[in-house]
Amino acid sequence: MGWISENVESLKSIQIRQFLTQAVSLGLIVTSALIIWKALMCITGSESPVVVVLSGSMEPGFKRGDILFLRLNKDPIRAGEIVVFNVDGREIPIVHRVIKVHERQDTGEVEILTKGDNNYGDDRLLYAHGQLWLQRHHIMGRAVGFLPYVGWVTIIMTEKPIIKYILIGALGLLVITSKE
């Protein structure tokens, strides 16, 4: 309780100019994070250059909480590659391995079938109703690297939103009340 009262007293003693300076600093931090994200999108060619593995469907290769780095380019997708894809009607992307690729000779369109390494069957049950294959536009990127367990922070904040709000509030208070 002493920490909170000290910060409340600190907030009372802050002058308007110092408060505005700290608010601008907080804005710069947020803006910098967005610029870095957009730069990563341009460099990797992926709308989501970093994703967190949310389930155990890719174990033992990738575990829940691992962070994957993605890249999307024009190279042909091959069986065995790990891709992240969006399915129509679902907002959360899925990380699975490509098990079959069909290229139509007449149109050049590519059809892709995926499967989680830890799943028994292919992903056709996960696809949109009536969809048997993924097309190129469903693919968000290919896994090019990973960091184990770092994504647990995201999972915890998603599953327990109160922790996210406490953390954001504490960081904002820290930035606003810092004397420098």
mmCIF file of N, CA, C and O in Angstrom, residues 18 21 31 35 44 54 59 67 73 86 91 94 97 103 116 134 147 151:
data_model
loop_
_atom_site.group_PDB
_atom_site.id
_atom_site.type_symbol
_atom_site.label_atom_id
_atom_site.label_comp_id
_atom_site.label_asym_id
_atom_site.label_seq_id
_atom_site.Cartn_x
_atom_site.Cartn_y
_atom_site.Cartn_z
ATOM 1 N N GLN A 18 5.807 19.019 -16.856
ATOM 2 C CA GLN A 18 6.450 17.718 -16.707
ATOM 3 C C GLN A 18 5.473 16.606 -17.098
ATOM 4 O O GLN A 18 5.854 15.636 -17.744
ATOM 5 N N THR A 21 5.310 16.418 -20.826
ATOM 6 C CA THR A 21 6.551 15.812 -21.332
ATOM 7 C C THR A 21 6.491 14.296 -21.205
ATOM 8 O O THR A 21 6.847 13.563 -22.129
ATOM 9 N N THR A 31 4.214 4.934 -30.476
ATOM 10 C CA THR A 31 4.413 5.182 -31.906
ATOM 11 C C THR A 31 5.621 4.412 -32.438
ATOM 12 O O THR A 31 5.570 3.845 -33.526
ATOM 13 N N ILE A 35 5.754 1.703 -35.479
ATOM 14 C CA ILE A 35 6.652 1.868 -36.623
ATOM 15 C C ILE A 35 7.513 0.623 -36.809
ATOM 16 O O ILE A 35 7.708 0.153 -37.938
ATOM 17 N N THR A 44 9.431 -8.456 -44.041
ATOM 18 C CA THR A 44 9.113 -9.883 -44.161
ATOM 19 C C THR A 44 8.063 -10.177 -45.227
ATOM 20 O O THR A 44 7.921 -11.324 -45.646
ATOM 21 N N LEU A 54 -0.427 -21.169 -30.132
ATOM 22 C CA LEU A 54 -1.449 -21.149 -29.094
ATOM 23 C C LEU A 54 -1.912 -22.522 -28.633
ATOM 24 O O LEU A 54 -2.637 -22.626 -27.649
ATOM 25 N N GLU A 59 3.441 -29.936 -31.497
ATOM 26 C CA GLU A 59 4.461 -30.595 -30.673
ATOM 27 C C GLU A 59 4.906 -31.877 -31.348
ATOM 28 O O GLU A 59 4.118 -32.497 -32.045
ATOM 29 N N ILE A 67 7.305 -18.429 -29.916
ATOM 30 C CA ILE A 67 7.081 -17.348 -30.874
ATOM 31 C C ILE A 67 7.721 -17.757 -32.194
ATOM 32 O O ILE A 67 8.868 -18.198 -32.234
ATOM 33 N N ASN A 73 7.101 -14.849 -49.208
ATOM 34 C CA ASN A 73 7.669 -14.441 -50.495
ATOM 35 C C ASN A 73 6.981 -15.225 -51.604
ATOM 36 O O ASN A 73 6.056 -15.984 -51.357
ATOM 37 N N ASN A 86 -4.719 -18.232 -42.367
ATOM 38 C CA ASN A 86 -6.029 -17.795 -41.899
ATOM 39 C C ASN A 86 -7.082 -18.576 -42.651
ATOM 40 O O ASN A 86 -6.941 -18.829 -43.836
ATOM 41 N N GLU A 91 -10.765 -15.798 -36.808
ATOM 42 C CA GLU A 91 -9.881 -14.645 -36.703
ATOM 43 C C GLU A 91 -8.485 -15.004 -36.197
ATOM 44 O O GLU A 91 -7.564 -14.227 -36.363
ATOM 45 N N ILE A 94 -3.606 -20.118 -37.765
ATOM 46 C CA ILE A 94 -3.226 -21.477 -37.384
ATOM 47 C C ILE A 94 -1.822 -21.765 -37.909
ATOM 48 O O ILE A 94 -1.488 -21.422 -39.032
ATOM 49 N N ARG A 97 1.879 -27.737 -40.557
ATOM 50 C CA ARG A 97 2.804 -28.159 -41.606
ATOM 51 C C ARG A 97 2.050 -28.489 -42.896
ATOM 52 O O ARG A 97 0.968 -29.065 -42.867
ATOM 53 N N GLU A 103 -0.604 -28.194 -57.812
ATOM 54 C CA GLU A 103 -0.612 -27.032 -58.693
ATOM 55 C C GLU A 103 -1.402 -27.393 -59.943
ATOM 56 O O GLU A 103 -1.097 -28.364 -60.620
ATOM 57 N N GLY A 116 -1.455 -30.516 -38.362
ATOM 58 C CA GLY A 116 -0.618 -30.320 -37.176
ATOM 59 C C GLY A 116 0.198 -31.568 -36.918
ATOM 60 O O GLY A 116 -0.313 -32.684 -37.062
ATOM 61 N N LEU A 134 -6.447 -25.147 -49.003
ATOM 62 C CA LEU A 134 -6.107 -23.728 -48.832
ATOM 63 C C LEU A 134 -5.577 -23.201 -50.153
ATOM 64 O O LEU A 134 -4.942 -23.935 -50.914
ATOM 65 N N LEU A 147 11.430 -18.509 -31.075
ATOM 66 C CA LEU A 147 11.939 -18.320 -29.719
ATOM 67 C C LEU A 147 11.061 -19.152 -28.789
ATOM 68 O O LEU A 147 9.857 -18.919 -28.712
ATOM 69 N N GLY A 151 6.367 -16.506 -25.897
ATOM 70 C CA GLY A 151 4.988 -16.134 -26.168
ATOM 71 C C GLY A 151 4.027 -16.384 -25.023
ATOM 72 O O GLY A 151 2.861 -15.998 -25.087
#
